[in-house]
Amino acid sequence: MIDGRARKAKQEQEGRAWQAWTTAALYRSKKFPKLKDIMPSDKPKRPQKMLPEQIEEVVRSWLSGRRNR
């Protein structure tokens, strides 16, 4: 329970730090960006398709990890 509270406090602090940094950066900018460009989207990003070589590499890494146990 203490770990959860510590994690929450850390996330809140990081959020405040991000907000302060972003506010200062926007204040210094000559041209203000559009809101849609700086706001996170609600849509989940589609995963990129993997090439067959990449899939093979991932599977080989899984299999090599199983052999080492």
PDB file of C-alpha atoms in Angstrom:
ATOM      1  CA  MET A   1       0.000   0.000   0.000  1.00  0.00           C
ATOM      2  CA  ILE A   2       2.875   2.342   0.760  1.00  0.00           C
ATOM      3  CA  ASP A   3       4.449   1.538  -2.617  1.00  0.00           C
ATOM      4  CA  GLY A   4       1.222   2.531  -4.356  1.00  0.00           C
ATOM      5  CA  ARG A   5       1.068   5.852  -2.554  1.00  0.00           C
ATOM      6  CA  ALA A   6       4.709   6.568  -3.320  1.00  0.00           C
ATOM      7  CA  ARG A   7       4.143   5.738  -6.995  1.00  0.00           C
ATOM      8  CA  LYS A   8       1.082   8.015  -7.096  1.00  0.00           C
ATOM      9  CA  ALA A   9       2.996  10.866  -5.458  1.00  0.00           C
ATOM     10  CA  LYS A  10       5.841  10.439  -7.945  1.00  0.00           C
ATOM     11  CA  GLN A  11       3.425  10.488 -10.906  1.00  0.00           C
ATOM     12  CA  GLU A  12       1.760  13.629  -9.571  1.00  0.00           C
ATOM     13  CA  GLN A  13       5.127  15.344  -9.106  1.00  0.00           C
ATOM     14  CA  GLU A  14       6.220  14.364 -12.614  1.00  0.00           C
ATOM     15  CA  GLY A  15       2.939  15.739 -13.958  1.00  0.00           C
ATOM     16  CA  ARG A  16       3.509  19.050 -12.205  1.00  0.00           C
ATOM     17  CA  ALA A  17       7.090  19.201 -13.483  1.00  0.00           C
ATOM     18  CA  TRP A  18       5.894  18.511 -17.043  1.00  0.00           C
ATOM     19  CA  GLN A  19       3.238  21.210 -16.708  1.00  0.00           C
ATOM     20  CA  ALA A  20       5.745  23.782 -15.419  1.00  0.00           C
ATOM     21  CA  TRP A  21       8.276  22.968 -18.150  1.00  0.00           C
ATOM     22  CA  THR A  22       5.629  23.107 -20.886  1.00  0.00           C
ATOM     23  CA  THR A  23       4.222  26.389 -19.597  1.00  0.00           C
ATOM     24  CA  ALA A  24       7.687  27.961 -19.585  1.00  0.00           C
ATOM     25  CA  ALA A  25       8.480  26.609 -23.056  1.00  0.00           C
ATOM     26  CA  LEU A  26       5.208  27.931 -24.494  1.00  0.00           C
ATOM     27  CA  TYR A  27       5.814  31.313 -22.868  1.00  0.00           C
ATOM     28  CA  ARG A  28       9.196  31.583 -24.614  1.00  0.00           C
ATOM     29  CA  SER A  29       7.977  30.491 -28.050  1.00  0.00           C
ATOM     30  CA  LYS A  30       7.466  33.084 -30.761  1.00  0.00           C
ATOM     31  CA  LYS A  31       4.683  31.151 -32.510  1.00  0.00           C
ATOM     32  CA  PHE A  32       2.119  29.429 -30.331  1.00  0.00           C
ATOM     33  CA  PRO A  33       1.367  25.839 -31.433  1.00  0.00           C
ATOM     34  CA  LYS A  34      -2.160  24.660 -32.131  1.00  0.00           C
ATOM     35  CA  LEU A  35      -3.859  23.029 -29.176  1.00  0.00           C
ATOM     36  CA  LYS A  36      -4.489  19.769 -31.055  1.00  0.00           C
ATOM     37  CA  ASP A  37      -0.726  19.471 -31.657  1.00  0.00           C
ATOM     38  CA  ILE A  38       0.187  19.629 -27.974  1.00  0.00           C
ATOM     39  CA  MET A  39      -2.748  17.703 -26.482  1.00  0.00           C
ATOM     40  CA  PRO A  40      -2.507  13.920 -26.295  1.00  0.00           C
ATOM     41  CA  SER A  41      -5.058  12.117 -28.412  1.00  0.00           C
ATOM     42  CA  ASP A  42      -7.580   9.693 -26.967  1.00  0.00           C
ATOM     43  CA  LYS A  43      -7.122   7.355 -29.899  1.00  0.00           C
ATOM     44  CA  PRO A  44      -4.725   4.491 -29.268  1.00  0.00           C
ATOM     45  CA  LYS A  45      -1.876   4.389 -31.750  1.00  0.00           C
ATOM     46  CA  ARG A  46      -1.930   1.508 -34.173  1.00  0.00           C
ATOM     47  CA  PRO A  47       1.031  -0.791 -33.736  1.00  0.00           C
ATOM     48  CA  GLN A  48       3.483  -0.821 -36.606  1.00  0.00           C
ATOM     49  CA  LYS A  49       3.550  -3.948 -38.695  1.00  0.00           C
ATOM     50  CA  MET A  50       6.646  -6.038 -38.203  1.00  0.00           C
ATOM     51  CA  LEU A  51       8.711  -7.427 -41.022  1.00  0.00           C
ATOM     52  CA  PRO A  52       9.126 -11.207 -41.103  1.00  0.00           C
ATOM     53  CA  GLU A  53      12.782 -10.764 -40.132  1.00  0.00           C
ATOM     54  CA  GLN A  54      11.783  -8.770 -37.063  1.00  0.00           C
ATOM     55  CA  ILE A  55       9.246 -11.405 -36.023  1.00  0.00           C
ATOM     56  CA  GLU A  56      11.858 -14.117 -36.409  1.00  0.00           C
ATOM     57  CA  GLU A  57      14.315 -12.131 -34.281  1.00  0.00           C
ATOM     58  CA  VAL A  58      11.750 -11.712 -31.491  1.00  0.00           C
ATOM     59  CA  VAL A  59      10.838 -15.406 -31.514  1.00  0.00           C
ATOM     60  CA  ARG A  60      14.506 -16.401 -31.454  1.00  0.00           C
ATOM     61  CA  SER A  61      15.079 -14.155 -28.417  1.00  0.00           C
ATOM     62  CA  TRP A  62      12.125 -15.801 -26.646  1.00  0.00           C
ATOM     63  CA  LEU A  63      13.417 -19.266 -27.430  1.00  0.00           C
ATOM     64  CA  SER A  64      16.984 -18.472 -26.385  1.00  0.00           C
ATOM     65  CA  GLY A  65      15.681 -17.236 -23.036  1.00  0.00           C
ATOM     66  CA  ARG A  66      13.833 -20.499 -22.462  1.00  0.00           C
ATOM     67  CA  ARG A  67      16.965 -22.559 -23.090  1.00  0.00           C
ATOM     68  CA  ASN A  68      18.974 -20.592 -20.522  1.00  0.00           C
ATOM     69  CA  ARG A  69      16.644 -21.521 -17.640  1.00  0.00           C
TER      70      ARG A  69
END
